[in-house]
Structure formats: C-alpha cells, structure tokens
XYZ file of C-alpha atoms in Angstrom:
645
model
C -18.221 -33.203 16.262
C -16.403 -31.051 17.733
C -13.534 -29.855 16.290
C -10.804 -29.033 17.734
C -7.281 -27.479 16.399
C -4.219 -27.378 18.495
C -1.634 -26.894 15.928
C -1.290 -22.382 16.401
C -3.279 -21.271 17.619
C -6.394 -22.446 19.684
C -9.569 -23.034 17.670
C -12.874 -24.881 18.556
C -15.647 -25.294 16.180
C -18.945 -26.918 16.448
C -21.936 -26.925 14.082
C -22.812 -23.587 14.262
C -18.937 -22.570 13.351
C -16.002 -21.349 15.252
C -16.611 -21.122 19.685
C -15.382 -18.172 20.597
C -13.511 -18.940 24.710
C -13.957 -16.602 27.158
C -10.206 -16.883 28.447
C -6.970 -18.434 27.942
C -7.310 -21.280 31.075
C -10.748 -21.572 29.674
C -9.471 -23.267 26.211
C -6.318 -24.733 28.359
C -8.536 -26.727 30.118
C -10.572 -28.436 26.977
C -7.044 -28.897 25.268
C -5.575 -30.374 28.081
C -8.132 -32.971 28.038
C -8.093 -33.401 24.320
C -4.768 -34.192 24.642
C -5.178 -36.703 27.572
C -7.781 -38.509 25.796
C -8.969 -40.424 29.285
C -10.309 -39.281 32.738
C -8.309 -36.785 34.575
C -8.156 -36.439 37.759
C -9.914 -32.921 39.388
C -6.343 -32.562 41.602
C -4.138 -32.728 38.221
C -6.369 -30.360 36.695
C -6.511 -27.992 39.163
C -2.189 -27.863 40.674
C -2.145 -27.591 36.265
C -4.389 -24.334 35.648
C -4.350 -22.407 39.447
C -0.774 -24.097 41.645
C -0.152 -20.646 42.332
C -3.494 -20.251 43.841
C -4.589 -21.240 47.820
C -6.226 -24.707 47.647
C -9.123 -23.585 47.959
C -9.910 -20.768 45.591
C -8.346 -22.982 42.759
C -10.571 -25.556 43.301
C -13.294 -23.294 43.283
C -12.011 -22.080 40.120
C -12.188 -25.609 38.891
C -15.196 -25.635 39.578
C -16.603 -22.412 37.463
C -14.152 -23.062 34.693
C -16.057 -26.796 34.700
C -19.025 -25.221 34.296
C -18.306 -22.724 31.811
C -16.872 -25.431 29.662
C -20.026 -27.854 29.523
C -21.538 -24.363 28.856
C -19.497 -23.524 25.782
C -20.000 -27.182 24.299
C -22.695 -29.253 25.476
C -22.813 -31.380 28.994
C -22.624 -34.442 26.742
C -19.265 -33.509 26.025
C -17.512 -33.367 29.350
C -17.400 -36.550 32.082
C -17.141 -35.539 35.719
C -17.827 -37.516 38.419
C -16.439 -36.455 42.047
C -12.641 -37.432 41.156
C -11.989 -37.190 37.749
C -13.436 -34.928 34.231
C -12.795 -36.368 30.649
C -13.440 -35.328 27.275
C -16.540 -37.793 25.728
C -14.347 -39.774 22.633
C -17.468 -39.047 20.881
C -17.730 -36.110 21.000
C -14.663 -34.456 19.766
C -11.774 -34.573 16.776
C -8.973 -33.053 17.154
C -5.416 -32.529 14.132
C -2.811 -34.124 16.530
C -4.960 -36.956 16.982
C -5.240 -37.262 13.311
C -1.382 -36.229 13.318
C -0.457 -39.703 15.342
C -2.863 -41.322 13.342
C -1.683 -40.562 9.952
C 1.889 -40.449 11.023
C 1.246 -43.918 12.416
C 0.174 -45.419 8.699
C 3.531 -44.322 7.654
C 2.745 -44.095 4.030
C 3.570 -41.456 2.337
C 0.147 -40.145 2.014
C -0.531 -39.906 5.044
C 2.691 -38.814 6.034
C 2.392 -36.236 3.510
C -0.739 -34.938 4.845
C -0.170 -35.175 8.802
C 3.081 -31.882 7.567
C 0.105 -30.235 6.345
C -0.917 -30.275 10.059
C 1.674 -28.994 11.295
C 0.592 -25.023 11.673
C 3.070 -23.849 14.119
C 3.372 -24.898 17.855
C 1.205 -27.349 20.225
C -1.257 -24.507 21.154
C 0.815 -21.495 20.684
C -0.674 -18.724 21.924
C -1.657 -20.481 25.614
C 1.254 -19.731 27.651
C -0.713 -19.343 30.922
C 1.187 -17.674 34.152
C 1.425 -20.684 35.783
C 4.202 -23.084 36.260
C 3.056 -26.656 36.305
C 1.598 -25.419 33.334
C 5.039 -24.228 31.419
C 6.369 -27.591 32.617
C 4.011 -29.995 30.898
C 3.570 -27.773 28.083
C 7.255 -27.083 27.085
C 7.320 -30.854 27.741
C 4.751 -31.350 25.469
C 5.985 -29.054 22.149
C 9.527 -30.374 21.835
C 7.701 -33.985 22.121
C 5.769 -33.251 19.276
C 8.478 -31.246 17.516
C 10.219 -34.533 17.623
C 7.502 -36.561 16.195
C 7.272 -33.524 13.575
C 10.971 -33.641 12.509
C 10.500 -37.783 12.630
C 7.525 -37.015 10.162
C 9.331 -34.399 7.777
C 13.148 -36.404 7.924
C 10.978 -39.815 6.480
C 8.247 -38.068 3.951
C 11.304 -36.317 2.783
C 13.953 -39.922 2.563
C 10.380 -41.301 0.975
C 10.352 -38.919 -2.204
C 13.770 -38.618 -2.559
C 13.497 -42.574 -3.510
C 11.112 -41.869 -5.174
C 12.991 -39.116 -7.980
C 11.472 -35.837 -5.763
C 14.864 -34.403 -5.072
C 13.451 -31.413 -4.703
C 10.324 -32.327 -2.697
C 12.594 -33.785 0.214
C 14.945 -30.715 -0.047
C 11.728 -29.128 1.230
C 10.630 -31.838 3.585
C 14.553 -31.449 4.768
C 14.469 -27.968 5.092
C 10.510 -27.774 6.798
C 12.705 -30.405 9.461
C 15.394 -28.464 9.843
C 14.081 -24.995 10.556
C 11.780 -26.966 13.475
C 15.583 -28.150 14.921
C 18.534 -27.029 13.277
C 21.203 -29.347 14.888
C 18.512 -32.197 13.658
C 21.531 -34.346 11.337
C 19.173 -37.138 9.807
C 17.561 -33.773 8.548
C 20.204 -32.083 7.416
C 22.040 -35.090 5.139
C 18.847 -35.821 3.527
C 19.329 -32.681 2.657
C 22.809 -33.587 1.260
C 21.812 -36.317 -0.794
C 18.680 -33.835 -1.853
C 21.391 -31.160 -3.356
C 23.693 -34.082 -4.636
C 20.848 -35.724 -6.359
C 19.703 -32.250 -8.100
C 23.326 -31.249 -9.136
C 23.325 -28.737 -6.558
C 27.359 -30.519 -5.274
C 28.545 -26.905 -4.880
C 25.385 -25.695 -2.643
C 25.299 -29.487 -0.366
C 29.405 -28.216 -0.063
C 28.166 -24.786 1.328
C 25.752 -26.432 3.604
C 27.577 -29.101 5.552
C 30.080 -26.343 6.061
C 28.008 -24.140 7.727
C 26.734 -26.915 9.968
C 29.870 -27.875 11.097
C 30.607 -24.275 11.866
C 27.780 -24.085 13.991
C 27.806 -26.955 15.745
C 31.622 -25.697 16.544
C 30.778 -22.610 17.650
C 27.315 -22.953 19.957
C 27.653 -26.635 21.387
C 31.403 -27.031 21.023
C 31.447 -30.312 19.099
C 31.752 -31.477 15.100
C 29.173 -33.628 13.046
C 28.100 -37.169 13.842
C 29.680 -39.678 11.441
C 27.178 -40.372 9.373
C 26.965 -37.246 8.542
C 30.831 -37.038 7.492
C 29.713 -40.137 6.164
C 27.067 -38.142 3.799
C 29.243 -35.152 2.563
C 31.964 -37.334 1.826
C 29.365 -39.805 -0.385
C 28.400 -35.834 -1.951
C 31.687 -34.843 -3.005
C 32.474 -38.120 -4.042
C 29.873 -38.041 -6.973
C 32.462 -35.975 -9.151
C 34.207 -32.722 -9.998
C 32.391 -29.973 -8.370
C 30.910 -27.527 -11.768
C 32.854 -24.364 -11.414
C 31.440 -21.477 -10.634
C 28.939 -19.717 -13.962
C 29.007 -15.847 -13.702
C 24.946 -15.574 -13.892
C 23.218 -14.135 -16.348
C 22.731 -10.382 -16.393
C 19.879 -9.923 -14.906
C 16.678 -6.895 -15.410
C 16.773 -4.072 -13.515
C 13.209 -4.582 -12.176
C 12.199 -8.452 -11.026
C 10.285 -10.700 -13.870
C 8.736 -14.056 -14.003
C 7.786 -16.118 -16.818
C 5.017 -18.778 -15.454
C 5.732 -21.572 -18.238
C 2.628 -24.268 -18.415
C 2.362 -26.859 -16.096
C 2.467 -30.190 -17.167
C 0.039 -33.117 -17.596
C 1.168 -36.161 -15.346
C -2.353 -38.189 -16.661
C -3.365 -40.062 -19.378
C -6.322 -37.367 -19.506
C -5.724 -34.545 -22.685
C -8.825 -33.358 -21.676
C -7.580 -31.755 -18.449
C -6.223 -29.666 -20.376
C -7.909 -27.081 -20.806
C -8.295 -26.730 -16.694
C -4.127 -27.121 -16.591
C -4.455 -24.472 -18.957
C -6.640 -21.865 -18.111
C -4.933 -21.849 -14.273
C -1.981 -21.148 -15.174
C -3.670 -18.500 -17.402
C -5.239 -16.849 -14.119
C -1.693 -16.985 -12.256
C -0.537 -14.663 -15.206
C -2.878 -12.663 -15.522
C -3.546 -12.438 -11.214
C 1.032 -11.678 -10.717
C 0.190 -8.945 -13.852
C -1.535 -6.505 -11.168
C 1.819 -6.298 -9.686
C 2.941 -2.807 -10.973
C 6.109 -3.481 -9.356
C 7.003 -7.957 -10.884
C 6.899 -7.961 -15.055
C 5.418 -10.605 -16.008
C 5.793 -12.519 -19.521
C 3.138 -12.673 -21.674
C 1.347 -16.447 -22.077
C 2.322 -16.090 -25.915
C 6.083 -16.329 -24.875
C 5.784 -18.492 -22.220
C 3.415 -21.162 -23.540
C 6.256 -21.404 -26.413
C 7.811 -24.210 -24.113
C 4.633 -26.057 -23.613
C 5.394 -29.688 -24.222
C 8.977 -29.148 -24.235
C 11.260 -30.234 -21.221
C 13.660 -27.138 -20.420
C 16.009 -25.957 -17.311
C 15.288 -23.195 -15.331
C 18.441 -21.112 -15.708
C 17.674 -21.579 -20.009
C 14.630 -20.331 -20.059
C 15.835 -17.162 -18.072
C 18.383 -16.591 -20.323
C 16.538 -17.041 -23.343
C 12.953 -14.509 -21.899
C 15.311 -12.495 -19.817
C 13.344 -13.189 -16.507
C 14.551 -13.571 -13.101
C 11.824 -15.913 -11.674
C 10.222 -18.864 -13.612
C 7.469 -20.899 -12.088
C 6.573 -23.719 -12.852
C 4.859 -26.948 -11.435
C 2.534 -30.277 -12.994
C -0.731 -31.489 -12.434
C -1.814 -34.985 -12.365
C -4.993 -37.232 -12.004
C -6.306 -39.507 -9.291
C -9.114 -40.949 -10.202
C -11.777 -38.026 -8.243
C -9.149 -36.188 -7.614
C -6.645 -33.525 -8.497
C -2.884 -33.443 -6.940
C -1.170 -29.598 -8.191
C 2.828 -28.931 -7.994
C 4.362 -26.203 -8.020
C 7.461 -24.532 -7.350
C 9.694 -20.834 -8.059
C 13.363 -21.027 -9.375
C 16.053 -18.639 -9.329
C 16.539 -18.724 -12.863
C 20.108 -17.212 -12.319
C 20.463 -20.128 -9.951
C 18.325 -22.378 -9.955
C 17.476 -22.641 -6.647
C 14.011 -23.107 -5.503
C 13.028 -20.298 -3.517
C 9.003 -22.212 -3.053
C 7.606 -25.259 -2.853
C 4.144 -26.419 -2.487
C 1.541 -29.284 -2.626
C -2.197 -28.294 -3.832
C -5.344 -30.670 -3.862
C -8.542 -30.833 -4.519
C -12.258 -32.483 -5.722
C -12.177 -33.233 -10.166
C -16.027 -32.519 -9.781
C -15.447 -27.952 -9.498
C -12.569 -27.293 -11.478
C -13.686 -24.303 -11.557
C -13.902 -23.742 -7.512
C -10.024 -25.845 -7.898
C -8.762 -23.433 -10.547
C -9.313 -20.258 -8.166
C -8.119 -21.926 -5.170
C -5.015 -22.486 -7.573
C -4.276 -19.395 -8.291
C -5.376 -17.257 -4.500
C -2.067 -20.083 -3.161
C 0.184 -19.280 -5.374
C -0.294 -16.091 -6.293
C -0.671 -15.205 -2.164
C 2.345 -17.555 -1.320
C 5.438 -16.094 -4.455
C 4.110 -12.760 -4.297
C 5.261 -11.787 -0.918
C 8.131 -14.291 -1.520
C 9.033 -11.934 -4.608
C 9.343 -8.970 -2.845
C 11.512 -10.028 -0.560
C 14.064 -11.484 -2.518
C 13.948 -8.980 -4.613
C 14.396 -6.353 -1.050
C 17.601 -8.940 -0.127
C 19.282 -7.982 -3.491
C 18.601 -4.207 -3.582
C 20.312 -4.701 -0.179
C 23.542 -5.774 -1.783
C 23.650 -3.497 -4.585
C 25.982 -0.919 -4.425
C 24.417 2.471 -3.358
C 26.099 4.354 -5.827
C 24.156 2.326 -8.578
C 20.533 2.803 -7.625
C 17.557 4.220 -9.852
C 13.923 4.358 -8.615
C 13.340 0.766 -7.995
C 16.059 0.089 -5.938
C 15.456 2.815 -3.415
C 11.498 2.279 -3.586
C 13.203 -1.716 -2.323
C 15.479 -0.431 0.167
C 12.831 1.902 1.583
C 10.557 -1.601 2.041
C 13.718 -2.970 3.851
C 13.012 0.003 6.120
C 9.797 0.548 6.471
C 9.373 -3.019 8.416
C 11.766 -1.979 11.024
C 9.029 -0.318 12.688
C 11.534 2.381 14.308
C 12.066 5.792 14.289
C 15.639 5.873 12.160
C 13.929 2.805 10.015
C 11.098 5.369 8.976
C 12.813 8.175 8.283
C 15.446 6.451 6.256
C 12.331 4.774 4.299
C 10.803 7.822 3.539
C 14.357 9.617 1.905
C 13.979 6.539 -0.407
C 10.915 6.357 -1.174
C 10.744 10.439 -1.917
C 14.420 9.604 -4.188
C 12.493 7.275 -5.843
C 10.393 9.958 -6.629
C 12.612 11.960 -7.933
C 14.177 9.523 -10.274
C 9.954 8.621 -10.837
C 7.717 11.221 -10.487
C 5.057 8.724 -11.747
C 5.860 6.184 -9.824
C 2.485 4.787 -7.968
C 3.710 2.660 -5.188
C 5.919 4.843 -4.231
C 3.723 7.611 -3.072
C 1.672 5.000 -2.167
C 4.782 3.742 0.402
C 6.042 7.087 1.352
C 1.957 8.489 2.696
C 2.764 4.825 4.288
C 5.404 6.502 6.221
C 3.270 9.056 7.529
C 0.765 6.330 9.487
C 3.887 4.460 10.733
C 5.377 8.205 11.760
C 2.175 8.479 13.739
C 1.872 5.597 15.343
C 5.478 6.120 16.933
C 4.312 9.581 18.500
C 6.013 11.576 16.197
C 3.968 13.559 14.274
C 4.775 17.524 14.981
C 2.583 19.451 13.052
C -0.863 17.307 11.906
C -1.898 19.890 10.552
C 1.005 20.608 7.268
C 1.853 16.368 7.323
C -2.170 15.476 7.317
C -1.746 18.104 4.042
C 0.819 16.144 2.903
C -0.509 12.907 3.166
C -3.917 14.212 1.412
C -0.817 14.887 -1.596
C 0.487 11.597 -1.941
C -2.652 9.932 -1.380
C -4.352 11.589 -4.551
C -0.652 11.360 -6.364
C -1.167 7.916 -5.534
C -4.281 6.892 -6.546
C -4.340 9.056 -9.688
C -1.767 7.095 -11.488
C -2.226 3.347 -10.009
C -6.095 2.622 -10.117
C -4.223 -0.766 -10.618
C -1.487 -0.876 -8.445
C -2.548 -2.641 -5.084
C 0.004 -1.327 -2.988
C -0.668 2.029 -4.219
C -4.156 1.213 -3.053
C -3.876 -0.398 0.052
C -0.769 1.992 1.635
C -3.291 5.269 0.196
C -6.010 3.934 2.275
C -4.403 3.116 5.234
C -2.733 6.578 5.484
C -6.155 8.473 5.011
C -7.985 5.689 7.346
C -5.581 6.370 9.913
C -3.745 9.763 9.453
C -6.210 11.491 8.268
C -8.923 10.206 10.741
C -11.066 9.437 7.000
C -12.137 5.999 7.818
C -14.507 5.838 4.974
C -12.080 7.490 2.811
C -9.568 4.897 3.218
C -11.467 1.564 3.414
C -12.818 2.462 0.481
C -9.662 2.206 -0.876
C -8.845 -0.800 -0.012
C -11.885 -2.143 -0.523
C -10.656 -1.076 -4.006
C -7.499 -2.601 -3.583
C -8.414 -5.962 -2.595
C -11.175 -6.366 -5.755
C -7.397 -5.539 -7.619
C -5.567 -7.834 -6.068
C -7.322 -10.223 -4.032
C -4.950 -12.292 -2.751
C -2.700 -8.845 -1.579
C -1.742 -9.731 2.237
C -1.406 -6.221 2.896
C -4.732 -4.923 1.135
C -6.492 -7.277 3.924
C -4.145 -6.492 7.140
C -4.808 -2.744 6.514
C -8.376 -3.290 6.173
C -8.539 -5.199 8.990
C -7.231 -2.091 11.344
C -9.694 0.182 9.504
C -12.554 -1.761 9.981
C -11.500 -2.066 13.482
C -11.140 1.517 14.394
C -14.842 1.388 12.371
C -16.064 -0.679 15.330
C -16.104 -4.079 13.161
C -14.964 -6.382 15.279
C -15.665 -9.539 13.883
C -15.158 -8.387 10.517
C -11.292 -6.780 11.625
C -10.119 -10.183 12.689
C -11.002 -12.178 10.182
C -10.615 -9.684 7.238
C -6.476 -10.456 9.483
C -6.485 -13.781 9.764
C -6.575 -13.823 6.533
C -3.566 -11.938 6.007
C -2.204 -14.345 8.489
C -3.344 -17.041 6.008
C -1.837 -15.164 3.139
C 1.277 -14.129 4.195
C 2.147 -16.416 7.618
C 5.804 -15.636 7.015
C 4.846 -11.483 6.767
C 7.995 -8.937 7.888
C 4.411 -6.950 9.577
C 3.345 -10.393 11.398
C 3.697 -8.737 14.269
C 1.208 -5.974 13.798
C -1.118 -8.393 11.931
C -1.739 -9.951 15.429
C -1.006 -6.889 17.337
C -4.723 -5.912 15.311
C -6.765 -9.074 15.860
C -5.794 -8.468 19.625
C -7.085 -5.021 19.564
C -10.235 -6.266 16.924
C -10.825 -8.522 20.362
C -10.590 -5.369 22.451
C -13.477 -3.580 20.279
C -15.749 -6.851 20.479
C -15.269 -7.187 24.798
C -13.619 -9.344 24.286
C -10.464 -8.685 26.869
C -9.285 -11.938 27.707
C -8.501 -13.219 23.934
C -7.522 -9.566 23.130
C -4.831 -10.082 26.249
C -3.633 -13.312 24.916
C -3.163 -12.179 21.448
C -1.335 -9.600 22.380
C 0.815 -11.202 24.771
C 1.748 -13.700 21.290
C 3.191 -9.983 19.590
C 4.644 -7.683 22.406
C 7.925 -9.504 22.607
C 8.624 -8.189 19.092
C 9.282 -4.785 19.135
C 8.094 -3.526 15.910
C 4.761 -1.510 17.182
C 4.799 -2.310 20.859
C 2.646 0.801 21.716
C 0.054 -1.780 20.073
C 0.303 -4.618 22.132
C 0.678 -3.408 25.218
C -1.894 -0.460 25.466
C -4.379 -3.631 24.467
C -3.060 -5.436 27.067
C -3.096 -2.798 29.531
C -6.698 -1.278 28.348
C -8.278 -4.796 29.143
C -6.316 -6.510 31.759
C -7.169 -3.193 33.828
C -11.096 -3.398 32.625
C -11.335 -7.487 33.521
C -9.815 -6.239 37.261
C -6.902 -7.980 36.493
C -4.574 -4.511 37.805
C -1.181 -5.707 38.412
C -1.001 -7.150 35.146
C -2.610 -3.994 33.404
C 0.183 -1.662 35.894
C 2.928 -3.745 34.200
C 1.728 -3.661 30.646
C 1.839 0.242 31.497
C 4.851 0.660 32.503
C 6.762 -1.301 29.576
C 4.490 0.918 27.647
C 5.152 4.047 28.950
C 8.679 3.064 28.380
C 8.478 2.574 24.595
C 5.956 5.801 24.531
C 6.716 8.244 27.453
C 5.323 11.263 25.812
C 1.964 8.988 25.489
C -1.191 10.868 27.913
C -5.093 10.986 27.606
C -5.538 14.409 26.375
C -4.378 12.147 22.923
C -4.975 9.496 22.721
C -8.573 10.088 20.200
C -5.745 11.322 17.547
C -3.778 8.389 18.259
C -6.642 6.249 18.006
C -8.858 6.955 15.658
C -11.859 5.259 17.274
C -15.063 5.950 14.868
C -17.909 4.891 18.178
C -18.085 6.444 21.291
C -18.441 3.396 23.093
C -14.886 1.673 21.656
C -13.293 5.046 22.177
C -14.966 5.379 26.238
C -14.105 1.905 26.714
C -10.451 2.213 25.796
C -9.970 5.477 27.757
C -10.996 4.010 30.884
C -8.979 0.558 30.436
C -5.352 3.579 30.301
C -6.755 5.141 32.481
C -7.351 2.715 35.092
C -4.358 1.021 34.131
C -2.109 3.995 35.134
C -1.857 6.689 31.663
C -1.561 9.810 32.804
C -3.503 12.666 32.202
C-alpha cells in the first residue's frame, strides 16, 4: 500500500521507499485525489490545476499528468474513465485519513496519536500559481486547522481531568500557536496554570490576550474567558513574586532520575541507563555545564520541586521525566524546566516497543538531546540579550554573537564577528568562539562581501586550526570550522572530514547535519545532502536557520537535476530574507533550464536586488561546486535567466 504524508511537505512512500515526484502539480494531483476519497470529475481537476491555460491545452496537460501519475504509482492505484478519476481506496493510506479516524474515535490515546500527526500545514510547499487551487487549498487548510485546534483543546481538557496540568498546558499552547484568538484554548491554559500553582502567569496570560484582542480586533474576551479568569483569581491571593536565586554565568543543567511509574522494578536498569546516556550526550556540548550523575541521582525516589533542585545544585535548568510500562510498550515523558521560575520550556512524550529496550533507549536519548539542546541555546541567547553590556564576560559575548549571526545581514554579521573576537580576547582558549568567528567569514562570503580572498582565507585557516586544536570534543567548533573550510576556502574534503567528526561527537547536533548537507551538495552528492539536511530539520524544526536548511535541500535537488522540486523547495524558503541569494539563484537557474523563462527572469530580478554585484565571472568562487557538470548547468541556467557576465 502507498503511504501519503499530506500534513507538512508532501511525501509518498511505496514498497521500495520514497517516491520522488518530478513536479509539484503531479504531487497536487495525487494529494487532491487522496483527500477527495471518491471519483472526481476530470474537468474539476483540470480547472483546479490548469485553470489559467487555454481549454485544449489544459485538457492535454491533464491527460499527460494522468499518464505520468499512473506510471509513478502504478496503474492499478488510479481508476479513471471518460468522466472521472479516482485513487483506489485499497491502494493508498494517508496521514490525513488516519488523523480523521482518530479524531472520530475521541479517546485520549487516539487524540494523542492524532496530535502527533500534525506536522505542519496541509500540503506545505505546494502553492501553485493557479487561482482555483489556491482557493481550494486555503479553505482546506482553514478546515483542518480548526479540526486540529479542536483536537488539541479536547486533548488538553482530558489531560487536565486526569491530573496532568503540564500536559494540558502544552496542548493548549499548541492550539494557541495555530490560532492566537482561540479562546477555548486560552481558557484551558488559564486553568492549567492555576492547577500548576502558577496563578501569576495565568493573570499575565489573560492580560496579554485582552490587550491583543483590543488592539487587533477591537473587542474584549468572551464572557466564558472572563469567567475563567475570575475563577483563577478567586482561588486565593497571588503569591508575592520572589527574586530568583543567583544563577551561574554558564548555563547549567541537572538531569534527574526518571520515575518508574510501573510496578516492574526490573526496568530501573533501563531507566537509569537512559538517563546516563542523556547526561553523557549533553556533556558533549562545551557551552553547557552538566551536573554529574552522582549528584543528580541523590534525588532518586524523592519527590522534589525543580526550584529546590536549582537552589541545592546551583543549576539553571532541570530535566526530569517518567517511564510507564503498558503491556509490551513503554511510554517515556520528559520535561525541561527553568529552575528559577518553574516554567516548562519543553515537554514531550515518546512511545516504543519493549522488545528492544536498548534501541528505544537510544531513540529517547537522541530525541531528548536533539530537542532540548537547541532550546537551551535559544533561551540562553535571549537571556544574554537582556543583560547590561557593561557586565558581559566571554560567554555573554559568544551568545550575543550567536544572536546576531541568525539575522543574516551585513550589520548582523559584522556585530557577530566583533562579539566572537571579543570573546576570544577574554578567553583565548574558547574553542566554540574560534569556530563561530570562522563561520562569520562563511556568512560574509555568502553575502558577497569578501574583499580580499587571500588575506581573509588565511584568517579562516587560523581560526579553524585553533578551533580544532582546542575543541576536538566540541561539535560547535568542529562543524563551524568545517563549514568555513568547505565554503570559504573551497576545501570540501577537509571541511567534510571535520563535519563528519563533529557528527561522531554530537550525533544530535542539528547544525552539523545542516552544514554537512551543504558541503555534500557542493561535492555533487545530492541524495546524501538531502538526507542530511532533512535530519537537521527533524532535530531542530524551529531552528533560526531553517530557511537556509530549506535552501540547502533546494540546491541539492538542483544538483540531482530535479528542477521542479528544486523550485518548489526554494519557493518555500524565499520569503525569508536570510541568505535569499541562494534561494532565488536556485529558482532562476532551475526555471531557466526547464523552459520557464518568465519565472526565471522574475527570480533573477529579485536576486540582483539582494546582490547587485553578482556576476557570472565570479560564480565559481561564490558557489564552490566540485563537479564541472554541476557548475556548467548552474552557470548555464543563471546565464539564461539573465545574470550579467
């Protein structure tokens, strides 16, 4: 049976693995049939996908697309007659259909599974330039967004009723992210805050909602929301705000032993071993101080408050969790808490088969570390932004540099460079700062601002060499240096070697996977590049560099001569201003090579607005492709699109 993924980017998987579609319209065609689940008039599909074409041309396009679709998925999967076309019910399953069945079930377990299927907007990235398609897709996205919010809110209420206010708050916030004015979700959040003893946060939450409603909609909260707010306030006097305890300058974390919620004491070895693995994995991040197992395990078997742990161990963050056995399955829950405020920064739940506990242990470790490491770094960046400049030490300058790097602007990169160099003045053995300083030159080159390639290249060599000397166990230092060697100096082999080393040390470090994908794209290894950047997206789906990750996938599609997919992937990322040159150049070159000249010229016009100095003469330096055939196609496409000599 074919498996279709329709939430988030479209994917089709067959018996032999993922099926690559040659065009976005073919993906849209199959997705529409899957969502319809009944015979669809041919004219309806034709109008939807080719309504802007003349009638005869549109019908010809339909016939050609139908033939290509049957070839891609197998003739038996598509049923067609003179009037209609249909996806055979027994031939394919989709996440959307599974989601609808689970929502209809309505039990807590079904709703949790349904929530786990919500991996983004319906058919993200398939935004065709056809009016009928845009209208239909917009309406479907609104419909499923409403169903998703209903599901998340209902699941949150069930969690609250079962005595899990932290989980209830998590689902309420997920619904609010989808619809900021979803007041039933806001009411759930108020009650969850109250159940957690965080009434002051409930008050702030309500006040923020009321202010936003007034400013943006000119109204006030619904009566039910106001009533919920009054109920929360009436539960007692709000506790006086206490000054948070003094925190260490370097971010620090304690991983507490996870609670065994079952009656099987023999599973303690698995649970303790999993926590050991998480501690070891987090310890590989040199910017993070991790409390040793011998200290954190003194809390085993005790019920303690995260604030108490923070005070007693002198840490800023606490990670705790629980494990429950049900039949042959294990359910593992974890949450990351700010010890100074008690606020939950991250929470998640993982389930797996008991048959291979060690494989499950590895999966949990990878998932937890991959999720919380980027979250910790972002929280620390925000913390550094709020500190007075006069009191910054080397690490504060490092974090301020990190905050500037993500802006992907000339001013931001210059500020980041200054912060990293200042960090090195204060701490000449700060390996990560050496690596990030080298990375700034990568960004400088991408922005077209390398004025003296020889001099600045030598500085990159110096920075990378020191980063590697000082940080052989530091994935930030190694991956940043590898990217700089590969891109700035064009030494793709040396760059990849460092990146592979960083992946060995930090297998859950999204940045290393992301950089590795770019370097392997330049080496001509398209499929590996796509796989590695996709892994980065999986590890860090809200990464501040997500636009560049998507552009890396688009570029890899170009290297693989999959031009329609390159255009679709790049179009998703191009509205984001960071490093737009790579996105628009991929669209321009790909569109020109498949005869979509107007589209290529529009992309080129925008590209030259971002980088007026880009020329064919300097193309090989700017885009360090190893294989002549890759660069030849790149140059040909950009020349056809109108890039000046």
